[in-house]
Coordinates of C-alpha atoms and ligand atoms in Angstrom, one line a residue:
Chain G
M1 CA 10.5 -16.9 25.6
T2 CA 9.7 -14.1 28.0
L3 CA 8.7 -14.6 31.6
V4 CA 5.1 -14.0 30.8
Q5 CA 5.1 -16.6 28.1
A6 CA 6.9 -19.1 30.3
R7 CA 4.4 -18.5 33.0
R8 CA 1.5 -18.9 30.7
A9 CA 2.9 -22.2 29.3
G10 CA 3.5 -23.3 32.9
A11 CA -0.1 -22.5 33.8
G12 CA -1.3 -24.6 30.8
L13 CA 0.6 -27.6 32.2
V14 CA -1.2 -27.5 35.6
L15 CA -4.3 -29.3 34.5
P16 CA -2.5 -32.2 32.6
V17 CA -0.4 -32.8 35.7
L18 CA -3.4 -32.8 37.9
L19 CA -5.2 -35.2 35.5
L20 CA -2.1 -37.5 35.6
A21 CA -2.1 -37.4 39.4
G22 CA -5.8 -38.2 39.6
W23 CA -5.4 -41.0 37.1
Q24 CA -2.6 -42.5 39.2
W25 CA -4.7 -42.2 42.3
I26 CA -7.8 -43.8 40.9
A27 CA -5.8 -46.6 39.3
A28 CA -4.1 -47.3 42.7
A29 CA -7.3 -47.1 44.6
G30 CA -8.7 -49.9 42.6
V31 CA -11.9 -48.2 41.5
F32 CA -11.5 -49.9 38.1
S33 CA -9.8 -53.1 37.3
A34 CA -6.3 -53.0 35.8
A35 CA -7.7 -54.1 32.5
Q36 CA -10.1 -51.1 32.5
L37 CA -7.7 -48.5 33.7
P38 CA -4.0 -49.3 33.9
P39 CA -1.9 -46.8 35.9
P40 CA 0.2 -44.2 34.0
G41 CA 3.4 -46.3 34.6
E42 CA 2.0 -49.2 32.5
V43 CA 1.2 -46.8 29.7
L44 CA 4.7 -45.6 29.8
D45 CA 5.9 -49.2 29.7
A46 CA 3.8 -49.7 26.6
L47 CA 5.4 -46.7 25.0
G48 CA 8.9 -48.1 25.8
E49 CA 7.9 -51.5 24.4
L50 CA 6.5 -50.1 21.2
L51 CA 9.6 -47.9 20.8
R52 CA 11.9 -50.8 21.4
R53 CA 10.2 -52.9 18.8
G54 CA 10.4 -49.9 16.4
E55 CA 6.7 -50.0 15.7
L56 CA 5.7 -46.7 17.2
W57 CA 7.6 -44.6 14.6
H58 CA 5.8 -46.4 11.8
H59 CA 2.4 -45.7 13.3
L60 CA 3.2 -42.1 14.0
A61 CA 4.8 -41.6 10.6
I62 CA 2.1 -43.1 8.6
S63 CA -0.7 -41.2 10.5
T64 CA 1.2 -37.9 10.2
Q65 CA 1.8 -38.5 6.5
R66 CA -1.8 -39.2 5.9
V67 CA -2.9 -36.1 7.7
L68 CA -0.4 -33.9 6.0
I69 CA -1.1 -35.1 2.5
G70 CA -4.9 -35.1 3.1
F71 CA -4.7 -31.7 4.7
A72 CA -2.7 -30.3 1.8
A73 CA -5.2 -31.6 -0.8
G74 CA -8.3 -30.7 1.2
S75 CA -7.2 -27.2 2.1
A76 CA -6.0 -26.5 -1.4
L77 CA -9.4 -27.5 -2.7
G78 CA -11.0 -25.5 0.2
L79 CA -9.0 -22.4 -0.8
T80 CA -9.9 -22.8 -4.4
L81 CA -13.7 -23.4 -4.0
G82 CA -14.0 -21.1 -1.1
G83 CA -12.3 -18.4 -3.1
L84 CA -14.6 -19.0 -6.0
V85 CA -17.7 -18.9 -3.9
G86 CA -16.5 -15.9 -1.9
L87 CA -15.7 -13.9 -4.9
S88 CA -18.5 -14.7 -7.3
R89 CA -22.1 -14.5 -6.4
W90 CA -22.9 -16.7 -9.4
A91 CA -20.6 -19.5 -8.1
S92 CA -22.0 -19.0 -4.7
T93 CA -25.6 -19.6 -5.8
V94 CA -24.6 -22.6 -7.8
L95 CA -22.2 -24.3 -5.4
S96 CA -23.2 -23.2 -1.8
P97 CA -26.3 -25.3 -1.2
T98 CA -24.7 -28.5 -2.5
V99 CA -21.5 -28.0 -0.5
Q100 CA -23.5 -27.2 2.6
A101 CA -25.5 -30.4 2.2
I102 CA -22.4 -32.6 1.7
R103 CA -20.9 -30.9 4.7
A104 CA -23.7 -32.3 6.8
V105 CA -22.6 -35.9 6.1
P106 CA -20.8 -37.3 9.2
S107 CA -17.3 -38.5 8.7
L108 CA -18.0 -42.2 9.4
A109 CA -20.8 -42.2 6.7
W110 CA -18.1 -41.7 4.0
V111 CA -16.1 -44.7 5.0
P112 CA -18.0 -47.6 3.4
L113 CA -18.4 -45.7 0.2
L114 CA -14.7 -44.7 0.0
L115 CA -13.7 -48.4 0.7
L116 CA -16.0 -49.5 -2.0
W117 CA -14.7 -47.1 -4.5
L118 CA -11.0 -46.7 -3.6
G119 CA -10.2 -50.0 -2.0
I120 CA -8.3 -50.4 1.2
G121 CA -5.0 -48.7 0.3
E122 CA -3.8 -45.3 1.3
T123 CA -6.1 -43.4 -1.1
P124 CA -9.4 -43.7 0.8
K125 CA -7.8 -42.6 4.1
I126 CA -6.1 -39.6 2.5
V127 CA -9.4 -38.7 0.8
L128 CA -11.3 -38.9 4.0
V129 CA -8.8 -36.6 5.7
A130 CA -9.0 -34.3 2.8
I131 CA -12.8 -34.2 3.1
G132 CA -12.4 -33.3 6.8
A133 CA -9.9 -30.6 6.1
F134 CA -11.8 -29.2 3.2
F135 CA -14.9 -27.8 5.0
P136 CA -13.5 -25.5 7.6
V137 CA -11.1 -24.0 5.1
Y138 CA -13.9 -23.7 2.5
T139 CA -16.3 -22.0 4.9
T140 CA -13.9 -19.5 6.5
V141 CA -12.3 -18.5 3.1
S142 CA -15.6 -18.0 1.3
A143 CA -17.1 -16.0 4.2
A144 CA -14.0 -13.9 4.7
L145 CA -13.7 -13.0 1.0
A146 CA -17.5 -12.3 0.7
H147 CA -17.3 -9.9 3.6
T148 CA -14.2 -7.9 2.7
D149 CA -14.7 -4.3 3.9
P150 CA -16.4 -2.7 0.8
H151 CA -14.6 0.6 1.6
L152 CA -11.2 -1.0 1.1
V153 CA -12.4 -2.7 -2.1
E154 CA -13.5 0.7 -3.3
V155 CA -10.0 2.1 -2.5
G156 CA -8.6 -0.7 -4.7
R157 CA -10.9 0.2 -7.6
A158 CA -10.4 3.9 -7.2
Y159 CA -6.6 3.3 -7.4
G160 CA -6.9 1.4 -10.6
R161 CA -6.9 -2.2 -9.3
S162 CA -9.2 -4.8 -10.8
G163 CA -9.3 -8.5 -11.3
V164 CA -6.2 -10.3 -10.2
S165 CA -4.4 -7.2 -8.9
L166 CA -7.5 -6.3 -6.8
L167 CA -7.5 -9.8 -5.4
A168 CA -3.8 -9.7 -4.6
S169 CA -3.7 -6.2 -3.1
I170 CA -6.9 -6.0 -1.2
L171 CA -9.2 -9.1 -1.0
F172 CA -6.5 -11.7 -0.2
P173 CA -4.6 -9.7 2.4
A174 CA -7.8 -8.6 4.1
A175 CA -8.9 -12.2 4.3
T176 CA -5.5 -13.6 5.5
P177 CA -6.3 -13.8 9.2
A178 CA -9.5 -15.7 8.6
I179 CA -7.8 -18.0 6.1
L180 CA -5.2 -18.9 8.6
S181 CA -7.7 -19.7 11.3
G182 CA -9.6 -21.7 8.7
L183 CA -6.5 -23.7 8.0
R184 CA -6.0 -24.4 11.7
L185 CA -9.6 -25.7 12.0
G186 CA -9.1 -27.8 8.8
L187 CA -6.0 -29.4 10.2
A188 CA -7.7 -30.2 13.5
Q189 CA -10.6 -31.7 11.6
G190 CA -8.2 -33.7 9.4
W191 CA -7.0 -35.5 12.5
L192 CA -10.5 -36.3 13.5
F193 CA -11.3 -37.8 10.2
L194 CA -8.0 -39.7 10.1
V195 CA -9.0 -41.7 13.1
A196 CA -12.3 -42.5 11.5
A197 CA -10.4 -43.8 8.4
E198 CA -7.8 -45.8 10.4
L199 CA -10.4 -47.3 12.8
I200 CA -12.0 -49.2 10.0
A201 CA -9.5 -50.4 7.4
S202 CA -5.9 -50.2 8.1
S203 CA -2.9 -52.2 9.3
M204 CA -0.9 -49.2 10.5
G205 CA -1.4 -45.8 12.1
L206 CA -2.6 -44.5 15.4
G207 CA -6.2 -45.4 14.6
F208 CA -5.2 -48.9 13.9
L209 CA -3.2 -49.0 17.1
L210 CA -6.4 -48.0 18.9
I211 CA -8.6 -50.7 17.3
D212 CA -5.9 -53.3 17.6
S213 CA -5.4 -52.7 21.3
Q214 CA -9.2 -53.1 21.7
N215 CA -9.1 -56.5 20.0
T216 CA -6.1 -57.7 22.0
G217 CA -7.3 -56.2 25.3
R218 CA -4.3 -53.9 25.7
T219 CA -5.9 -50.9 27.5
D220 CA -2.4 -49.4 28.1
V221 CA -1.8 -49.2 24.4
M222 CA -5.2 -47.8 23.8
L223 CA -4.6 -45.0 26.3
L224 CA -1.2 -44.4 24.7
A225 CA -2.8 -44.1 21.3
I226 CA -5.3 -41.6 22.6
I227 CA -2.6 -39.5 24.3
L228 CA -0.4 -39.6 21.2
L229 CA -3.4 -38.4 19.1
A230 CA -3.9 -35.5 21.5
L231 CA -0.3 -34.5 21.5
L232 CA 0.2 -34.7 17.7
G233 CA -3.0 -32.7 17.1
K234 CA -1.8 -30.1 19.6
L235 CA 1.7 -30.1 18.1
T236 CA 0.6 -29.5 14.5
D237 CA -1.9 -26.9 15.6
T238 CA 0.9 -25.1 17.5
V239 CA 3.1 -25.0 14.4
L240 CA 0.3 -23.4 12.4
G241 CA -0.5 -21.1 15.3
L242 CA 3.0 -19.8 15.4
A243 CA 2.9 -19.1 11.6
E244 CA -0.3 -17.3 12.2
R245 CA 1.1 -15.2 15.0
R246 CA 4.2 -14.3 13.0
L247 CA 2.0 -13.2 10.1
A248 CA -0.2 -11.1 12.3
A249 CA 2.9 -9.5 13.9
T250 CA 4.3 -8.4 10.5
S251 CA 1.0 -7.0 9.4
R252 CA 0.2 -5.1 12.6
Chain C
M1 CA 0.4 15.0 -14.5
S2 CA -0.4 18.7 -14.7
A3 CA -3.8 20.1 -13.8
V4 CA -6.6 19.4 -16.2
S5 CA -10.1 20.8 -16.7
L6 CA -13.3 19.1 -15.7
V7 CA -16.7 19.5 -17.4
L8 CA -20.0 18.2 -16.1
D9 CA -22.5 18.4 -18.9
G10 CA -26.2 17.8 -18.0
V11 CA -25.2 15.0 -15.6
G12 CA -27.9 12.9 -14.0
K13 CA -27.8 9.9 -11.8
V14 CA -30.7 7.5 -11.0
F15 CA -30.3 4.8 -8.4
S16 CA -32.6 1.8 -8.4
A17 CA -33.0 0.4 -4.9
G18 CA -35.5 -2.3 -4.1
G19 CA -37.1 -2.1 -7.6
R20 CA -37.8 1.6 -7.2
Q21 CA -36.0 4.2 -9.2
R22 CA -34.7 7.3 -7.4
A23 CA -33.2 10.2 -9.2
V24 CA -30.5 11.7 -7.1
L25 CA -28.8 14.1 -9.5
S26 CA -30.3 15.7 -12.5
E27 CA -29.0 18.1 -15.1
V28 CA -25.8 19.1 -13.2
R29 CA -23.8 21.6 -15.3
L30 CA -20.4 22.7 -14.1
S31 CA -17.2 23.5 -15.7
V32 CA -14.0 23.7 -13.7
A33 CA -10.8 25.2 -15.2
A34 CA -7.5 23.5 -14.9
G35 CA -5.9 24.4 -11.5
E36 CA -9.2 25.7 -10.1
V37 CA -10.4 24.7 -6.6
V38 CA -14.2 24.2 -6.5
A39 CA -16.0 23.4 -3.3
L40 CA -19.3 21.5 -3.4
L41 CA -21.8 22.4 -0.6
G42 CA -25.2 21.0 -0.1
P43 CA -27.5 19.4 2.5
S44 CA -26.8 15.9 3.6
G45 CA -27.9 13.2 1.2
C46 CA -28.3 15.6 -1.7
G47 CA -25.8 13.6 -3.8
K48 CA -22.4 15.4 -3.3
S49 CA -20.5 12.1 -2.8
T50 CA -22.4 10.6 -5.8
L51 CA -21.2 13.5 -8.0
L52 CA -17.6 13.0 -6.9
R53 CA -17.9 9.3 -7.6
L54 CA -19.2 10.0 -11.0
V55 CA -16.2 12.2 -11.8
G56 CA -13.8 9.5 -10.5
G57 CA -15.5 6.8 -12.5
L58 CA -16.5 4.8 -9.4
E59 CA -20.1 5.2 -10.6
A60 CA -21.5 5.7 -14.1
A61 CA -23.7 8.7 -15.0
S62 CA -27.3 7.8 -16.0
S63 CA -27.4 10.8 -18.3
G64 CA -25.2 13.5 -19.6
S65 CA -21.5 13.3 -19.7
V66 CA -18.4 13.9 -17.5
R67 CA -15.3 15.1 -19.3
V68 CA -11.9 15.3 -17.8
D69 CA -9.4 17.2 -19.9
G70 CA -12.0 17.0 -22.7
R71 CA -12.2 13.2 -22.7
E72 CA -15.3 11.5 -21.4
V73 CA -15.0 9.5 -18.2
R74 CA -15.7 5.8 -18.7
G75 CA -14.8 3.5 -15.9
I76 CA -12.2 4.3 -13.3
E77 CA -10.6 7.6 -14.3
P78 CA -6.8 7.4 -14.1
R79 CA -6.4 11.2 -14.1
C80 CA -8.4 11.5 -10.9
A81 CA -7.5 10.5 -7.3
V82 CA -10.0 10.3 -4.5
V83 CA -9.6 11.0 -0.8
F84 CA -12.5 9.7 1.2
Q85 CA -14.0 10.9 4.5
E86 CA -12.2 8.1 6.3
P87 CA -8.5 7.5 5.6
R88 CA -9.2 4.0 4.3
L89 CA -5.6 3.0 4.6
L90 CA -4.8 -0.7 4.1
P91 CA -4.2 -1.8 7.7
W92 CA -1.7 -4.5 6.7
R93 CA 0.6 -2.0 4.9
T94 CA 2.9 0.5 6.5
L95 CA 2.2 4.2 5.7
E96 CA 4.9 4.2 3.0
R97 CA 3.5 1.1 1.4
N98 CA 0.1 2.7 1.5
V99 CA 1.4 5.8 -0.2
A100 CA 3.1 3.6 -2.8
Y101 CA -0.3 2.1 -3.5
G102 CA -1.2 5.4 -5.1
L103 CA 1.7 5.5 -7.5
P104 CA 0.6 5.1 -11.1
R105 CA 1.1 1.5 -12.1
R106 CA 4.0 0.6 -14.3
R107 CA 6.6 -2.1 -14.6
R108 CA 8.6 -2.3 -11.3
R109 CA 12.2 -2.8 -12.3
G110 CA 15.5 -1.4 -11.0
A111 CA 15.6 2.3 -11.8
V112 CA 11.8 2.6 -11.7
E113 CA 11.7 0.9 -8.3
K114 CA 14.2 3.4 -7.0
Q115 CA 12.3 6.3 -8.4
A116 CA 9.1 5.0 -6.8
R117 CA 10.8 4.9 -3.4
A118 CA 12.0 8.5 -3.9
E119 CA 8.5 9.6 -4.8
V120 CA 6.9 7.9 -1.8
R121 CA 9.5 9.6 0.5
H122 CA 8.7 12.9 -1.2
W123 CA 5.0 12.7 -0.7
L124 CA 5.3 11.5 2.9
S125 CA 7.5 14.5 3.7
V126 CA 5.1 16.9 1.9
V127 CA 2.4 15.8 4.4
G128 CA 4.9 15.8 7.3
L129 CA 5.0 12.0 7.8
A130 CA 8.5 11.2 6.8
E131 CA 9.3 9.9 10.3
F132 CA 6.3 7.7 10.3
A133 CA 7.0 5.8 7.1
R134 CA 7.3 2.5 8.8
H135 CA 4.3 2.9 11.0
R136 CA 1.1 0.9 10.5
P137 CA -2.2 2.9 10.1
R138 CA -3.3 1.6 13.6
Q139 CA -0.3 3.2 15.2
V140 CA -0.9 6.8 14.1
S141 CA -3.7 9.3 14.9
G142 CA -6.7 10.0 12.7
G143 CA -5.2 13.2 11.4
M144 CA -2.0 11.5 10.5
A145 CA -3.8 8.7 8.8
Q146 CA -5.8 11.2 6.7
R147 CA -2.6 12.9 5.8
A148 CA -1.2 9.6 4.6
A149 CA -4.4 9.1 2.5
L150 CA -3.8 12.6 1.0
A151 CA -0.2 11.6 0.2
R152 CA -1.5 8.4 -1.4
A153 CA -3.8 10.4 -3.6
L154 CA -1.0 12.9 -4.5
A155 CA 1.3 10.1 -5.4
R156 CA -1.1 9.2 -8.2
R157 CA -0.2 12.7 -9.6
P158 CA -3.8 13.4 -10.4
G159 CA -5.0 16.0 -12.9
V160 CA -8.1 16.3 -10.7
L161 CA -8.0 15.7 -6.9
L162 CA -11.4 14.6 -5.6
L163 CA -11.9 15.2 -1.9
D164 CA -15.0 13.9 -0.2
E165 CA -15.3 15.7 3.2
P166 CA -11.6 14.7 3.8
F167 CA -11.4 16.6 7.1
A168 CA -14.9 16.1 8.5
A169 CA -13.9 13.4 11.0
L170 CA -10.9 15.4 12.4
D171 CA -10.9 17.7 15.5
A172 CA -11.3 21.4 14.8
L173 CA -7.6 22.3 15.2
T174 CA -6.3 19.4 13.1
R175 CA -8.9 20.3 10.5
L176 CA -7.6 23.9 10.2
R177 CA -4.0 22.5 9.9
M178 CA -5.1 20.1 7.2
Q179 CA -6.8 22.9 5.3
D180 CA -3.6 24.9 5.3
L181 CA -1.7 21.9 4.2
L182 CA -4.1 21.3 1.3
A183 CA -3.9 24.9 0.3
E184 CA -0.1 24.7 0.3
V185 CA 0.1 21.5 -1.7
Q186 CA -2.5 22.8 -4.2
R187 CA -0.4 25.9 -4.7
A188 CA 2.8 24.0 -5.2
E189 CA 1.3 21.4 -7.5
G190 CA -1.4 23.5 -9.2
T191 CA -3.8 20.5 -9.2
T192 CA -7.5 21.0 -10.0
V193 CA -9.5 20.2 -6.9
L194 CA -13.1 19.2 -6.3
L195 CA -13.8 19.4 -2.6
V196 CA -17.0 18.2 -1.0
T197 CA -17.6 19.7 2.3
H198 CA -20.2 20.5 5.0
D199 CA -18.1 23.3 6.3
V200 CA -18.9 26.7 4.8
D201 CA -15.8 28.3 6.3
E202 CA -13.7 25.5 4.8
A203 CA -15.2 26.1 1.4
L204 CA -14.6 29.9 1.6
H205 CA -11.1 29.4 2.8
L206 CA -10.0 27.0 0.2
A207 CA -12.1 27.4 -2.9
D208 CA -12.1 29.8 -5.9
R209 CA -15.8 29.0 -6.4
V210 CA -18.4 27.4 -4.2
V211 CA -21.1 25.3 -5.9
L212 CA -24.4 24.9 -4.0
L213 CA -26.2 21.7 -4.7
G214 CA -29.8 21.3 -3.8
A215 CA -33.2 20.1 -5.0
G216 CA -33.9 21.8 -8.3
E217 CA -37.4 23.4 -9.0
S218 CA -37.8 21.7 -12.3
A219 CA -36.1 18.5 -11.5
P220 CA -38.1 15.3 -10.9
D221 CA -38.9 14.2 -7.3
G222 CA -36.3 16.3 -5.6
A223 CA -33.2 15.3 -7.5
A224 CA -30.4 17.7 -6.8
T225 CA -28.8 20.1 -9.2
V226 CA -26.6 23.1 -9.2
R227 CA -28.6 25.8 -7.2
S228 CA -26.0 28.5 -7.4
I229 CA -22.3 29.2 -7.9
V230 CA -20.6 31.7 -5.8
E231 CA -17.3 33.3 -6.7
V232 CA -15.1 33.7 -3.7
P233 CA -13.5 37.2 -3.8
G234 CA -9.7 37.6 -3.3
T235 CA -6.9 35.2 -4.0
R236 CA -5.8 32.3 -2.0
P237 CA -4.5 31.9 0.7
R238 CA -7.3 33.8 2.3
D239 CA -7.5 35.4 5.7
R240 CA -9.9 33.4 7.9
G241 CA -11.2 36.6 9.5
D242 CA -11.9 38.6 6.3
A243 CA -15.1 40.7 6.6
E244 CA -16.1 40.2 3.0
L245 CA -16.0 36.4 3.6
A246 CA -18.0 36.8 6.7
A247 CA -20.8 38.3 4.7
L248 CA -20.6 35.6 2.1
R249 CA -20.7 33.0 4.8
V250 CA -24.0 34.4 6.1
R251 CA -25.4 34.2 2.6
L252 CA -24.3 30.7 1.9
L253 CA -25.6 29.5 5.3
A254 CA -28.9 31.2 4.5
E255 CA -29.0 29.3 1.2
L256 CA -28.4 26.1 3.1
G257 CA -31.4 26.9 5.3
V258 CA -29.4 28.2 8.3
H259 CA -30.2 31.7 9.4
T260 CA -27.6 33.7 11.3
P261 CA -27.9 37.3 12.5
A262 CA -26.0 39.2 9.8
A263 CA -23.6 40.7 12.3
A264 CA -22.5 37.3 13.7
P265 CA -18.7 36.9 13.8
A266 CA -17.2 34.1 11.8
H267 CA -16.1 32.2 14.9
P268 CA -18.3 33.0 17.8
Ligands
ATP1 N1 -25.3 2.8 -4.4 C1 -26.5 3.4 -4.1 N2 -27.7 2.8 -4.3 C2 -28.8 3.4 -4.0 N3 -28.9 4.7 -3.5 C3 -27.8 5.4 -3.3 C4 -26.5 4.7 -3.6 N4 -25.5 5.6 -3.3 C5 -26.2 6.7 -2.8 N5 -27.5 6.6 -2.8 C6 -28.5 7.6 -2.4 O1 -28.2 8.8 -3.1 C7 -28.4 9.9 -2.2 C8 -27.2 10.8 -2.2 O2 -26.2 10.1 -1.6 P1 -24.7 10.8 -1.4 O3 -23.9 9.9 -0.6 O4 -24.2 11.2 -2.7 O5 -25.1 12.1 -0.6 P2 -24.2 13.2 0.1 O6 -24.6 14.5 -0.4 O7 -22.8 12.8 -0.1 O8 -24.6 13.1 1.6 P3 -23.7 13.4 2.9 O9 -23.5 14.8 2.9 O10 -24.5 12.9 4.0 O11 -22.4 12.6 2.7 C9 -28.8 9.3 -0.9 O12 -30.1 9.4 -0.7 C10 -28.4 7.9 -0.9 O13 -29.3 7.1 -0.2
MG2 MG1 -21.2 12.1 1.2

């Protein structure tokens, strides 16, 4: 890490530290009751307690697993359908309006239907995450492929490329940056949809931790769950972001 | 591939845009011998690029036929290679991989792969870019990028090289250098060249014949056709200051609607 990068990372930590300090101060000043806003120390204690009992890893692991599987499925479908719609005007006319309409359905609206159809096991949660991850990927991929620089496509054709070889040598590389940012958006939305799934029907995961803490009045655990969701989302996004940066560097 | 001949036989092109039909080219007749360099001149929008695209098979003729080496062009023509006005390099590839994109496609295995690398190196050095093989298009100047585009076209070993105002976007000095480079490469390879240009001097410097395209008298609603063909005297490479060429320049400019005092020097 260079000095500039270290400084930038340091600058990004300023606000969280300030927020933490403000939180501590408000909790100590007694603006809210301890049940409403426990101080950071108590949340840390809750973390220790969950770690000691060995529960936290289960919650983290199951949530991460749901997001990764759902994201893999949703983004694969998003790439496929987005590719189809981006490359074929015919597919676009047939599919686009319907997909756009389905996209307008809010995440929570799917939950009752998925429970009804798929029961309360892992499947409905993964499917919901997949739905969340699908749309950003679908949208960016179809738009990127449909708007490939026609000059470059013509170069491909003039140099004897067509069909799959045109796709592999021109269309896909040209769309790669957009595809990567679509994947990042898809992953972020996967986390959002995960919580919607776990809030309603689950016995494990960060969303469950959230709803369970509400039922048992454990505000410290609730805050812990929210912080963990933020950290996990940021972590997975950073991993994809690094992959994106590396790819951009090799193609510069 | 060695140079091949090119014949345009009564070629016409009609575009339909917004439900309206518009004839751009009509009854274009031209025959280019193998190894000949022909420049296409004409007012903007008269269909020069369209004609080039018809030869390369990027567009299909509405009437008449285009024959390369006696065989009719149907679809993308593997014996032609195009250089566009802009370099149009693939930004995610290095210059050498861009040049490799022009290589005729064949199975990539062992010996062939090695030969391909050697060919790419050869064409890069022909255009003077050997040291920039690993650079990205963004990292080189416009002139260098256009040279890489020329190398990509040459790597295809075309029978006919199609150039669509390849130097128009370059500064005057780079343009003169590129013209000399093209003349040199053409002499070494003997390729047939069809060169679209706006630059009368460029046409006279490089071409064996200059073809003037323009609205034909008999043609429907202003579709362009061959107005006249001018043989350029002398053999290439030509002296840019030649007096005979200066006279020809005045005549060609007059035919394009630009009137110069007959005594005007070639480069005022
Ligand atoms: N795909 C197309 N669809 C409809 N009209 C077209 C198409 N391509 C070209 N044209 C029209 O054909 C005419 C000739 O275009 P072309 O690009 O061949 O001209 P040009 O002589 O190369 O012009 P310039 O010197 O400005 O490059 C123009 O009026 C253009 O609008
Ligand atoms: Mg043109």
